[in-house]
Short mmCIF file of C-alpha atoms in Angstrom, two decimals:
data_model
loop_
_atom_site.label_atom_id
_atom_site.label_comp_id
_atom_site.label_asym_id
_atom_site.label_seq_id
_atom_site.Cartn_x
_atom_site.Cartn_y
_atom_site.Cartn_z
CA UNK A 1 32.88 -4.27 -6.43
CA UNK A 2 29.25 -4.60 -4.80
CA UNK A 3 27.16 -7.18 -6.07
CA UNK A 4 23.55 -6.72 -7.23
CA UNK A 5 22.52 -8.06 -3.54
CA UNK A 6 23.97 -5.61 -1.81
CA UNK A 7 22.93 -2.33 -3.64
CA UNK A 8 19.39 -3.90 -3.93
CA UNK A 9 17.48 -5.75 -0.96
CA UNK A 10 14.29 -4.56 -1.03
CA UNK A 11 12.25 -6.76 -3.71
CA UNK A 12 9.31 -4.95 -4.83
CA UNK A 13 6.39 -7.05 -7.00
CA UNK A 14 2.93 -5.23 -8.58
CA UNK A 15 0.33 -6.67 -10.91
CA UNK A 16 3.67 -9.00 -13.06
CA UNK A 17 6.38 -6.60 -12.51
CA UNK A 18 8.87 -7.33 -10.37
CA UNK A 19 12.74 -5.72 -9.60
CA UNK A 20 14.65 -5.29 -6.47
CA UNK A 21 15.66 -2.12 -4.99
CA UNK A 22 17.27 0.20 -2.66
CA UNK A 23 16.34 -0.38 1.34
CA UNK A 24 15.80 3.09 1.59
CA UNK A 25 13.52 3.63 -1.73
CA UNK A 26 9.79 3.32 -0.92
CA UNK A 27 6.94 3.69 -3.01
CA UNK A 28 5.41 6.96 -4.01
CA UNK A 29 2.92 6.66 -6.31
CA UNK A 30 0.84 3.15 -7.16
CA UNK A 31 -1.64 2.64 -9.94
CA UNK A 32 -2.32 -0.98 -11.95
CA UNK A 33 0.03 -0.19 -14.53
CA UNK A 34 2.20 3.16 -13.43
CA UNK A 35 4.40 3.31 -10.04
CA UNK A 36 6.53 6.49 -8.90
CA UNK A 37 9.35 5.23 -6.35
CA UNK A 38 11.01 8.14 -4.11
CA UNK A 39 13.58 8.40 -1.87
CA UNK A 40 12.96 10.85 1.27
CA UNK A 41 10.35 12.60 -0.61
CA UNK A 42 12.50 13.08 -4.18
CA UNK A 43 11.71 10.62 -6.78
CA UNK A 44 14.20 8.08 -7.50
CA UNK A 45 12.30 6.23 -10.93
CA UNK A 46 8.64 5.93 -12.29
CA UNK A 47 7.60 2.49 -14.23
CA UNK A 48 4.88 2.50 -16.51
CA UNK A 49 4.09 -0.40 -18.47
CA UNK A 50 1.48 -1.72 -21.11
CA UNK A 51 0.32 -4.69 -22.73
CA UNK A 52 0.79 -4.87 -26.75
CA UNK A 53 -1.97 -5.30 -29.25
CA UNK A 54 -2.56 -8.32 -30.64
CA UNK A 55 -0.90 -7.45 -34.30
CA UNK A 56 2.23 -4.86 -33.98
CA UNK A 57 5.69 -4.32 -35.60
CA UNK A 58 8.17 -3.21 -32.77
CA UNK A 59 9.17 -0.15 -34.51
CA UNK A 60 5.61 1.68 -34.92
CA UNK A 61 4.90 0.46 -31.29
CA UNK A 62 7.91 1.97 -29.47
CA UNK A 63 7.33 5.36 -31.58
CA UNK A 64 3.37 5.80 -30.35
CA UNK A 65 4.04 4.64 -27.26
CA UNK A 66 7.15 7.28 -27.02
CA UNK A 67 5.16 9.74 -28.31
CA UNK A 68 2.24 8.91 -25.79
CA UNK A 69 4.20 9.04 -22.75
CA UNK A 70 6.32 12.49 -23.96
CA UNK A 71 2.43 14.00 -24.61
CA UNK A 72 1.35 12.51 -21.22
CA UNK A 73 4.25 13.12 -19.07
CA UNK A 74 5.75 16.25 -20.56
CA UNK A 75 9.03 15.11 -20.64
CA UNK A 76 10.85 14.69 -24.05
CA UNK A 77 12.98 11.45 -24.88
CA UNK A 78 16.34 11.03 -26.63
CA UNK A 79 17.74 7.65 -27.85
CA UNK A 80 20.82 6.91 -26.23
CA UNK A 81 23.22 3.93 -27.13
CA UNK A 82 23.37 1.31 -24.89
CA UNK A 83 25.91 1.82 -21.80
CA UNK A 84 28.94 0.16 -22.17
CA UNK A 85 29.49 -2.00 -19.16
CA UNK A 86 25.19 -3.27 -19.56
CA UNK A 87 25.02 -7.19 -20.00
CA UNK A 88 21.77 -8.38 -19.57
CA UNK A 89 20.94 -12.02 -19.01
CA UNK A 90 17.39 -12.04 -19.68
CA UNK A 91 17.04 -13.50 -23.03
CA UNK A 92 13.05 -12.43 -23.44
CA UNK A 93 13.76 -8.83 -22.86
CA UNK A 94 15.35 -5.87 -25.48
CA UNK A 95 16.55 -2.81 -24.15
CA UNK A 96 16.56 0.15 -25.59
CA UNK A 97 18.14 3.39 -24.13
CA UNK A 98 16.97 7.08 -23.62
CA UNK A 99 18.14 10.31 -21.75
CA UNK A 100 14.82 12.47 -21.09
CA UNK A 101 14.20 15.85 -19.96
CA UNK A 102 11.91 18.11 -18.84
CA UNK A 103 11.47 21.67 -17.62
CA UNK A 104 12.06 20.62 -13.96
CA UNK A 105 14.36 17.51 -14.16
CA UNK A 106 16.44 15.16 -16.32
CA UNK A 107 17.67 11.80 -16.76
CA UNK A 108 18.35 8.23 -17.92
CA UNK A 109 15.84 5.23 -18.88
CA UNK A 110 14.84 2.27 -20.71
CA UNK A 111 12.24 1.06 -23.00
CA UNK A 112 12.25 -3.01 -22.59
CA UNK A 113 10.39 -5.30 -24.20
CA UNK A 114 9.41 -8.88 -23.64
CA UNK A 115 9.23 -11.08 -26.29
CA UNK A 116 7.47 -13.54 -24.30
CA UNK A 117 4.80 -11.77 -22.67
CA UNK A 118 4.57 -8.74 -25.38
CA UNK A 119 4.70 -6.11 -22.45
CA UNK A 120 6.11 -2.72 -23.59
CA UNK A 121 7.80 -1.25 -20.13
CA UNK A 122 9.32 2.16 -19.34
CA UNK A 123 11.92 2.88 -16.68
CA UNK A 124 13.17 6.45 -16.45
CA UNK A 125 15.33 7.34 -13.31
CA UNK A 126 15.33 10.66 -11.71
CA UNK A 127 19.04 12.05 -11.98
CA UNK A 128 21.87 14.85 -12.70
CA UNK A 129 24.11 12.11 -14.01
CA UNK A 130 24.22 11.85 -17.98
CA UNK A 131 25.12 7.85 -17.87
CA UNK A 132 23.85 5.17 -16.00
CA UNK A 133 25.35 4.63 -12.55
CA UNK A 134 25.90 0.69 -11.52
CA UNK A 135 22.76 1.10 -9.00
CA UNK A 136 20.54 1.97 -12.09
CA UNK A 137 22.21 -0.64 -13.81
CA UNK A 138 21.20 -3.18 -11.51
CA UNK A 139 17.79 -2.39 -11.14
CA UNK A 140 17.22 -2.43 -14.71
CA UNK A 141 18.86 -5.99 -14.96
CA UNK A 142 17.01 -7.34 -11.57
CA UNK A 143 13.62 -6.18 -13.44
CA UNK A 144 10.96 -8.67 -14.75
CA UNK A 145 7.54 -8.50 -16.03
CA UNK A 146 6.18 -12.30 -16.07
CA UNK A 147 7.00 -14.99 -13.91
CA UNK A 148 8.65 -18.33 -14.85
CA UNK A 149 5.32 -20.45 -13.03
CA UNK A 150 1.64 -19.83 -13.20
CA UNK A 151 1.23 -17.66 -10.82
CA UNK A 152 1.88 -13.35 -10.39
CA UNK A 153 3.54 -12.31 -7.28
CA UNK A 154 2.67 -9.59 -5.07
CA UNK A 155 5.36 -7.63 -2.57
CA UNK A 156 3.80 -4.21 -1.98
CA UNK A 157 4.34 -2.10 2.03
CA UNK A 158 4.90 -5.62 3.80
CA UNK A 159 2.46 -7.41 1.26
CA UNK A 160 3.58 -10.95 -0.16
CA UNK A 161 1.48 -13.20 -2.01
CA UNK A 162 0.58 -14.84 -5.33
CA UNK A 163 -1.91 -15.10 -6.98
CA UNK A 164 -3.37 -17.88 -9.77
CA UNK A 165 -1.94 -16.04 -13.41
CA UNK A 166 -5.75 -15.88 -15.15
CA UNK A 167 -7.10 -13.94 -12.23
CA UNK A 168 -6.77 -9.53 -13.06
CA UNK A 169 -6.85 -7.27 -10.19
CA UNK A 170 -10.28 -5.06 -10.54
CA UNK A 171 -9.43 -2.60 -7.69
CA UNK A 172 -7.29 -2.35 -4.30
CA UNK A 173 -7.21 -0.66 -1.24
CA UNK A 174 -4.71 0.65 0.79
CA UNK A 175 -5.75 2.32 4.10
CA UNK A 176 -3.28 2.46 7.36
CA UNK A 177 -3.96 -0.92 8.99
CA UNK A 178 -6.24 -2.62 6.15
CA UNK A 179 -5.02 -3.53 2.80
CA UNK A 180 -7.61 -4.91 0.34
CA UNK A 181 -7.12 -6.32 -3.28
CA UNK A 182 -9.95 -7.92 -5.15
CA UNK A 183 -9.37 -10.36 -7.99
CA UNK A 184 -11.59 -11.40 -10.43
CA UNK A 185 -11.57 -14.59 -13.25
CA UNK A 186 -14.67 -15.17 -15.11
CA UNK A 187 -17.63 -15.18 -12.00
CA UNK A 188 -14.60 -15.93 -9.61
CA UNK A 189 -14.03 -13.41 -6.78
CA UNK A 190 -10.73 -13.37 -4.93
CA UNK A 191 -10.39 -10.70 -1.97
CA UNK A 192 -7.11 -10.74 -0.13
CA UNK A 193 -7.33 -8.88 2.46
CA UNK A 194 -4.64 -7.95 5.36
CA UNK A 195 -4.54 -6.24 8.51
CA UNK A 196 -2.13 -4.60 10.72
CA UNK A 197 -0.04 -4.51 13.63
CA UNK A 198 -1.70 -8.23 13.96
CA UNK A 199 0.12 -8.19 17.78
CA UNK A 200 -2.18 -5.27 18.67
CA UNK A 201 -5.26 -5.96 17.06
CA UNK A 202 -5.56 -9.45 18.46
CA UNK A 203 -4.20 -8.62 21.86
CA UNK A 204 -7.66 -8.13 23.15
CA UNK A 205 -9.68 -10.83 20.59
CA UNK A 206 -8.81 -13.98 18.92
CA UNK A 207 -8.30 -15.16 15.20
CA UNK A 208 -12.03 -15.89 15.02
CA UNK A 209 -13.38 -13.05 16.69
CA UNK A 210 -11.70 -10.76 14.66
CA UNK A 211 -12.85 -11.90 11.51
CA UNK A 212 -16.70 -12.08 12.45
CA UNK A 213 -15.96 -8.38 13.70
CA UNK A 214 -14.63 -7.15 10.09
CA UNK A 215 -16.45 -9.71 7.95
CA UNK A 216 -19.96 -9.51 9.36
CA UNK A 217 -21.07 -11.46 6.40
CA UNK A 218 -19.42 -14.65 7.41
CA UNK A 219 -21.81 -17.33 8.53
CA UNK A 220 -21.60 -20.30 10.20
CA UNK A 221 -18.78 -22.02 11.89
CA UNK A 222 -14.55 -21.90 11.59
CA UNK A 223 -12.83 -25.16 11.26
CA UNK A 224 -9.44 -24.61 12.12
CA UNK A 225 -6.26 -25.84 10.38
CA UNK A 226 -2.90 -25.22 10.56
CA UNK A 227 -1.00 -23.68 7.39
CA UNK A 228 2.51 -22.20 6.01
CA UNK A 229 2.30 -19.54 8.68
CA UNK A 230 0.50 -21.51 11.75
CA UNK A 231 -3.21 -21.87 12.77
CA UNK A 232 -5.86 -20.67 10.30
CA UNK A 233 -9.56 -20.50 10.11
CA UNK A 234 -11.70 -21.38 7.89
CA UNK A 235 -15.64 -20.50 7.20
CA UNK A 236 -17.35 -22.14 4.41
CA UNK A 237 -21.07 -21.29 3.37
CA UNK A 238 -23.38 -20.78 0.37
CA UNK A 239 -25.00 -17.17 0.50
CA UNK A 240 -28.42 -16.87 -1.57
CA UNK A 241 -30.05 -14.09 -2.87
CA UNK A 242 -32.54 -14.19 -0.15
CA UNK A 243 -32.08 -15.35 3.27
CA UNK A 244 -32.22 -19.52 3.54
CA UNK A 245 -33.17 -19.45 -0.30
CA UNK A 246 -30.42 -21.69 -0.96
CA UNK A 247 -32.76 -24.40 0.47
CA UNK A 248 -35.52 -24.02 -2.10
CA UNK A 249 -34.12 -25.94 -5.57
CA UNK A 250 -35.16 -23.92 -8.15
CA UNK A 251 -33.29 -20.92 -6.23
CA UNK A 252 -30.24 -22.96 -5.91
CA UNK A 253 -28.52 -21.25 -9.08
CA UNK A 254 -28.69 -18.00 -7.70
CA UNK A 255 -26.40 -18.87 -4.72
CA UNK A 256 -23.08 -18.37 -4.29
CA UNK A 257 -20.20 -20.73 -2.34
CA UNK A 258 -18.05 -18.95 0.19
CA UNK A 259 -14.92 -19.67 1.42
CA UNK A 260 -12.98 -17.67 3.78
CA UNK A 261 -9.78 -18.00 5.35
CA UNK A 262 -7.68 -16.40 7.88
CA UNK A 263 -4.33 -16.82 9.45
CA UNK A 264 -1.25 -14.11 11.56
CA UNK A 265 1.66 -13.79 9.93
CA UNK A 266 3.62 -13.33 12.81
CA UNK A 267 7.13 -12.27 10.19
CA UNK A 268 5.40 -9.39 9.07
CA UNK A 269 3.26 -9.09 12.21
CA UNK A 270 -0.09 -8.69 9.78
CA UNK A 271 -3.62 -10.78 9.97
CA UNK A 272 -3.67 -12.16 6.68
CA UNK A 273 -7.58 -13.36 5.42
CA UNK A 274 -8.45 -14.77 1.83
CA UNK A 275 -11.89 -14.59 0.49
CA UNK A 276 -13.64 -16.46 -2.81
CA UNK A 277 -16.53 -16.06 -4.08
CA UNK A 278 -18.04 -18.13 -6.34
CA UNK A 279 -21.25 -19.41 -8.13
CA UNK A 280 -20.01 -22.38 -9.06
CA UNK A 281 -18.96 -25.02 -5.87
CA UNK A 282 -15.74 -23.91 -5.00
CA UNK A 283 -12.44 -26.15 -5.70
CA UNK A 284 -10.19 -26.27 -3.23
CA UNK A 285 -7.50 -25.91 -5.66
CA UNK A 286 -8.38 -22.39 -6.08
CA UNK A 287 -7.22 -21.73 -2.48
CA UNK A 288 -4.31 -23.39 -2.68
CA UNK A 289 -2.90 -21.54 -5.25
CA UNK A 290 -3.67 -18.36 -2.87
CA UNK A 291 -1.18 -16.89 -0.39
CA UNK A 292 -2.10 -19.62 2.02
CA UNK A 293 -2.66 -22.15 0.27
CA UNK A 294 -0.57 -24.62 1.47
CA UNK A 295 -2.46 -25.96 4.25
CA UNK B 1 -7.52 39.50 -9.14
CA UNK B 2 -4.46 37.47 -8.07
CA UNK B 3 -4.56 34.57 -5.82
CA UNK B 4 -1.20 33.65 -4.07
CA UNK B 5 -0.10 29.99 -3.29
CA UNK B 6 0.22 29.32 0.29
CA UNK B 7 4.07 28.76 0.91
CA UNK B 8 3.39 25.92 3.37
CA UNK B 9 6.33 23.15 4.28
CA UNK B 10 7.36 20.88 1.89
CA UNK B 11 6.91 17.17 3.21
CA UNK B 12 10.84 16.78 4.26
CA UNK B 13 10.95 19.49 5.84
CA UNK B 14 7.81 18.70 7.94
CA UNK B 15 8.90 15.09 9.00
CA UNK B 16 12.10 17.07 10.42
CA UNK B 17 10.00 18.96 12.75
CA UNK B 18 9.91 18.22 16.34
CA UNK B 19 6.62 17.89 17.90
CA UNK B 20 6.26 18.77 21.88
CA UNK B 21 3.54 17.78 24.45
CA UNK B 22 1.11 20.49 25.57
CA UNK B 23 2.61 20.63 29.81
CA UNK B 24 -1.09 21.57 30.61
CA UNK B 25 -2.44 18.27 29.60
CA UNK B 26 -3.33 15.80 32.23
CA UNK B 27 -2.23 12.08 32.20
CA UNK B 28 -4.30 9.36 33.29
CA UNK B 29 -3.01 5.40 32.47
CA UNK B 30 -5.67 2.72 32.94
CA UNK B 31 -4.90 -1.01 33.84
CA UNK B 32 -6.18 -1.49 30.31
CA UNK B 33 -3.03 0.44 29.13
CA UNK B 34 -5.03 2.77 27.31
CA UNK B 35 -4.14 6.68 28.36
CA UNK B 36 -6.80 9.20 28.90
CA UNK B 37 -5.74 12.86 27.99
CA UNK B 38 -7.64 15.94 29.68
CA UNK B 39 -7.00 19.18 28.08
CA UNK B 40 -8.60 22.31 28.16
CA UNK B 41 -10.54 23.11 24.69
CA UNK B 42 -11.50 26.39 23.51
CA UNK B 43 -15.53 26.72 23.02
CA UNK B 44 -16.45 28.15 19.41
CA UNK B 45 -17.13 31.85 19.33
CA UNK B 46 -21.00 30.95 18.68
CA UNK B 47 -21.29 29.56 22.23
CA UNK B 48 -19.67 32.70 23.62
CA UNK B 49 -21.96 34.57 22.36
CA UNK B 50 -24.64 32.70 23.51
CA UNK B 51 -23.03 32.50 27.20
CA UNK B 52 -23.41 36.11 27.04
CA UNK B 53 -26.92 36.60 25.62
CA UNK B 54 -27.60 33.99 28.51
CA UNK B 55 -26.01 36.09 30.90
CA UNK B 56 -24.15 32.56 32.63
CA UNK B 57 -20.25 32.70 34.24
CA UNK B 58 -18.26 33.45 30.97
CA UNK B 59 -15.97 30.90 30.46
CA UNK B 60 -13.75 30.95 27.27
CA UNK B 61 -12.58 27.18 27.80
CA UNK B 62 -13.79 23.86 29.16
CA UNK B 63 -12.68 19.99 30.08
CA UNK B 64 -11.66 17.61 27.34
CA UNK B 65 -11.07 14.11 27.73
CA UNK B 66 -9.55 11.41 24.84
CA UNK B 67 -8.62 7.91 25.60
CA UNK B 68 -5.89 6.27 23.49
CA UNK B 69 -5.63 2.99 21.98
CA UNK B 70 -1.82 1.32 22.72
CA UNK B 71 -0.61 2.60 19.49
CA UNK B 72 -1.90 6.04 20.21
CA UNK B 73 0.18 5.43 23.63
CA UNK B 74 3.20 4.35 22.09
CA UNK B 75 3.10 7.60 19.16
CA UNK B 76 2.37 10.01 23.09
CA UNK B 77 5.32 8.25 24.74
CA UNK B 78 7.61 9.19 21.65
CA UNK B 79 7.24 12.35 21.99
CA UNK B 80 10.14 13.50 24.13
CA UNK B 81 10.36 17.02 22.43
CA UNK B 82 13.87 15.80 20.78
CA UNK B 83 12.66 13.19 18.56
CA UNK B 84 11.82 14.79 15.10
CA UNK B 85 8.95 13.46 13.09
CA UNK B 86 10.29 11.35 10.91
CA UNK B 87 12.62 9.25 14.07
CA UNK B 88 9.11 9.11 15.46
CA UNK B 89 7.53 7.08 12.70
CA UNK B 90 10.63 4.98 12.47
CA UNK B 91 11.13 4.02 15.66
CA UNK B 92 6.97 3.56 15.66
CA UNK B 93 7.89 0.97 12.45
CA UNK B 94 10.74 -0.80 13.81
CA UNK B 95 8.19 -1.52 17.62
CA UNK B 96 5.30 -2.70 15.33
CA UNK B 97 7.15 -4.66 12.18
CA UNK B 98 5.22 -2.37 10.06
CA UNK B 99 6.45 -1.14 7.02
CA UNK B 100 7.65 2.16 6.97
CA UNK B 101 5.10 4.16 4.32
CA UNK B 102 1.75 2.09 6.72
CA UNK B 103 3.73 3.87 9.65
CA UNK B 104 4.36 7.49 8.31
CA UNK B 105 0.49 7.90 7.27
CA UNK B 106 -0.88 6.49 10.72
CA UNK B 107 1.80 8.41 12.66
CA UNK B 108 1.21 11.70 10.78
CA UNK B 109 -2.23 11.67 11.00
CA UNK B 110 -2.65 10.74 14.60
CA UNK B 111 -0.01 13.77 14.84
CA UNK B 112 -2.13 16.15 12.88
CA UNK B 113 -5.45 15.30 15.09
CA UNK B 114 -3.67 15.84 17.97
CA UNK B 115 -2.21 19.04 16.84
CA UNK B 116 -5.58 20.33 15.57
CA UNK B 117 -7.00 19.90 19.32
CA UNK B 118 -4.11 21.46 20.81
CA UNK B 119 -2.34 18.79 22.93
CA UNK B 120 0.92 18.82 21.06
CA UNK B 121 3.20 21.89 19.64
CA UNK B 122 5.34 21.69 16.36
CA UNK B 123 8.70 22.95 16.53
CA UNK B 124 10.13 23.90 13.23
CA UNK B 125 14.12 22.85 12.88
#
């Protein structure tokens, strides 16, 4: 008998879902609330998910949303009893089973809902097989869609960080060598941004250098620190609407405080920068709770 | 009127193919460890035509020079002519701790460019 760890070591976190997988499975497709995952170019499972309204009964919700995703995917879904050997140990989350089809392909899924964060999910898995084979099985049990802390994790192509729970994710980026995902709360910009192979890019150029080369907005001086992954930089500056107009009072609310900080991650071999922008002065706290925050 | 799809390779099929170096292209390391590549490029039918209007020495190619960066190096010195694609952009991975998907668009496209100006062949398995 395998355990769960074995069939499943890749762990795989988007915008509050999160469920382990397959070392070989990588992702295909990636939107904010829809990801295809394929294996050597066949797909292996898509995940879509959705928030609830506000007022909903179950039933009528897991019927439209059903009948949306048949309309939208062309697939057609069959309730299925759950399989025999499932246990889950998630208290928060229902199950419910399907087979689908559609002119190309079959398979199994799941429906799950959270009682605690009222997120409707879907799982379907790409396969011949009419039951659920114990790899399926797994992922569906490793799968989550809210964390037990404050914060939503991240753990996309190499990617890990968190981020504070109130802040959504207004667009990302994901280009060979620069990956860049902007957060917003209120008039609170987070940027994360992360660059790659970090060996390479700073074997000509330093920490600091770098940065002023890609950020050619930063001003002023780097202090330098030391955090969770080693020496970091940090730039901290108020940027007005004109140049120096942050020095005349009555232009002072138009400003905005900047804080930028960089560090290598030399485990994933990535440059790893945070930005926030903010009109109000910035709390440190806000940092901290950022991927490297603990400095 | 009918248009017919293009039956191109699929995707797996294309990261089993085994890309070769051009023999006529000239190597050239620099103590930076960058590599400069001279090939021979074609010139565009519109400047042969004007080479003969002219009247000048017809010449149907001339000198080409690119300089690679150390991961453009490391892609050129995997290509043996028995690695397929797809060991290429994993063995390119595993030497840079980058994850495999970063890898097989950077590798792929750096392939395609250097297809596209002739310095490397595609053999089909």
């Amino acid at each position: 008998m395998h355990s769960q760890e074995e069939f499943l070591q890749k762990k795989f976190a988007w915008n509050s879902i999160s469920l382990r997988l397959p070392m070989s499975w990588e992702i295909d497709s990636l939107d904010k609330d829809h990801v295809i995952i394929g294996e050597d170019t066949q797909p292996r499972m898509e995940i879509k998910w959705t928030d609830s309204p506000e007022k909903f009964t179950l039933e009528k919700y897991l019927k439209n949303f059903i009948a949306q995703i048949q309309k939208k995917i062309k697939i057609k879904i069959y309730e299925r009893p759950a399989p025999g050997s499932f246990k889950q140990t998630n208290q928060d989350l229902e199950f419910f089973f399907f087979s689908w089809e559609s002119a190309s392909s079959s398979g199994r899924g799941s429906l799950i809902f959270c009682s605690h964060c009222k997120k409707l999910s879907l799982i379907r898995f790409f396969s011949k097989s009419k039951t659920f084979d114990a790899l399926q099985k797994s992922i569906l049990l490793s799968y989550k869609d809210h964390s037990n802390d404050d914060h939503i994790y991240w753990r996309v192509f190499g990617l890990h960080f968190s981020t504070p729970h109130r802040f959504n994710m207004t667009d990302y980026s994901f280009k060979p060598g620069c990956y860049i995902l902007n957060f917003d709360h209120k008039k609170t910009k987070l940027t994360i941004f992360s660059w790659g192979p970090a060996l390479f890019l700073l074997s000509k150029t330093n920490l600091t250098t770098f940065a002023t080369q890609r950020l050619s907005q930063l001003q002023g001086f780097a202090k330098s620190g030391v955090c969770k992954y080693g020496d970091c930089f940090q730039w901290n500056y108020r940027q007005g609407i004109l140049k120096n107009s942050h020095t005349l009072p009555f232009l002072n609310r138009y400003s905005r405080y900047i804080v930028f900080r960089i560090c290598q991650e030399k485990t994933s071999n990535r440059i790893i920068g945070v930005m926030v922008d903010s009109r109000k002065k910035f709390k440190h706290d806000l940092i901290k709770e950022s991927i490297i925050g603990d400095i | 009127m009918t248009f017919k799809k293009k039956s191109g390779l699929k995707k797996n099929d294309a990261l089993l193919c085994v890309p070769e170096k051009n023999t006529t292209v000239k190597e050239n390391f620099l103590d930076s460890g960058d590599l400069i590549l001279t090939y021979q490029a074609m010139y565009k039918p519109f400047f042969l035509r004007i080479q003969k209007i002219v009247g000048r020495n017809q010449k149907n190619t001339f000198t080409r020079k690119i300089q690679l960066d150390g991961l453009g190096v490391d892609v050129w010195s995997l290509l043996d002519g028995e690695k397929n694609v797809k060991t290429i952009i994993k063995e390119f991975a595993v030497r840079h701790s980058l994850n495999y998907k970063e890898a097989e668009i950077s590798v792929t496209l750096f392939l395609r460019s250097l297809g596209e100006k002739g310095l490397i062949g595609i053999k089909e398995p």
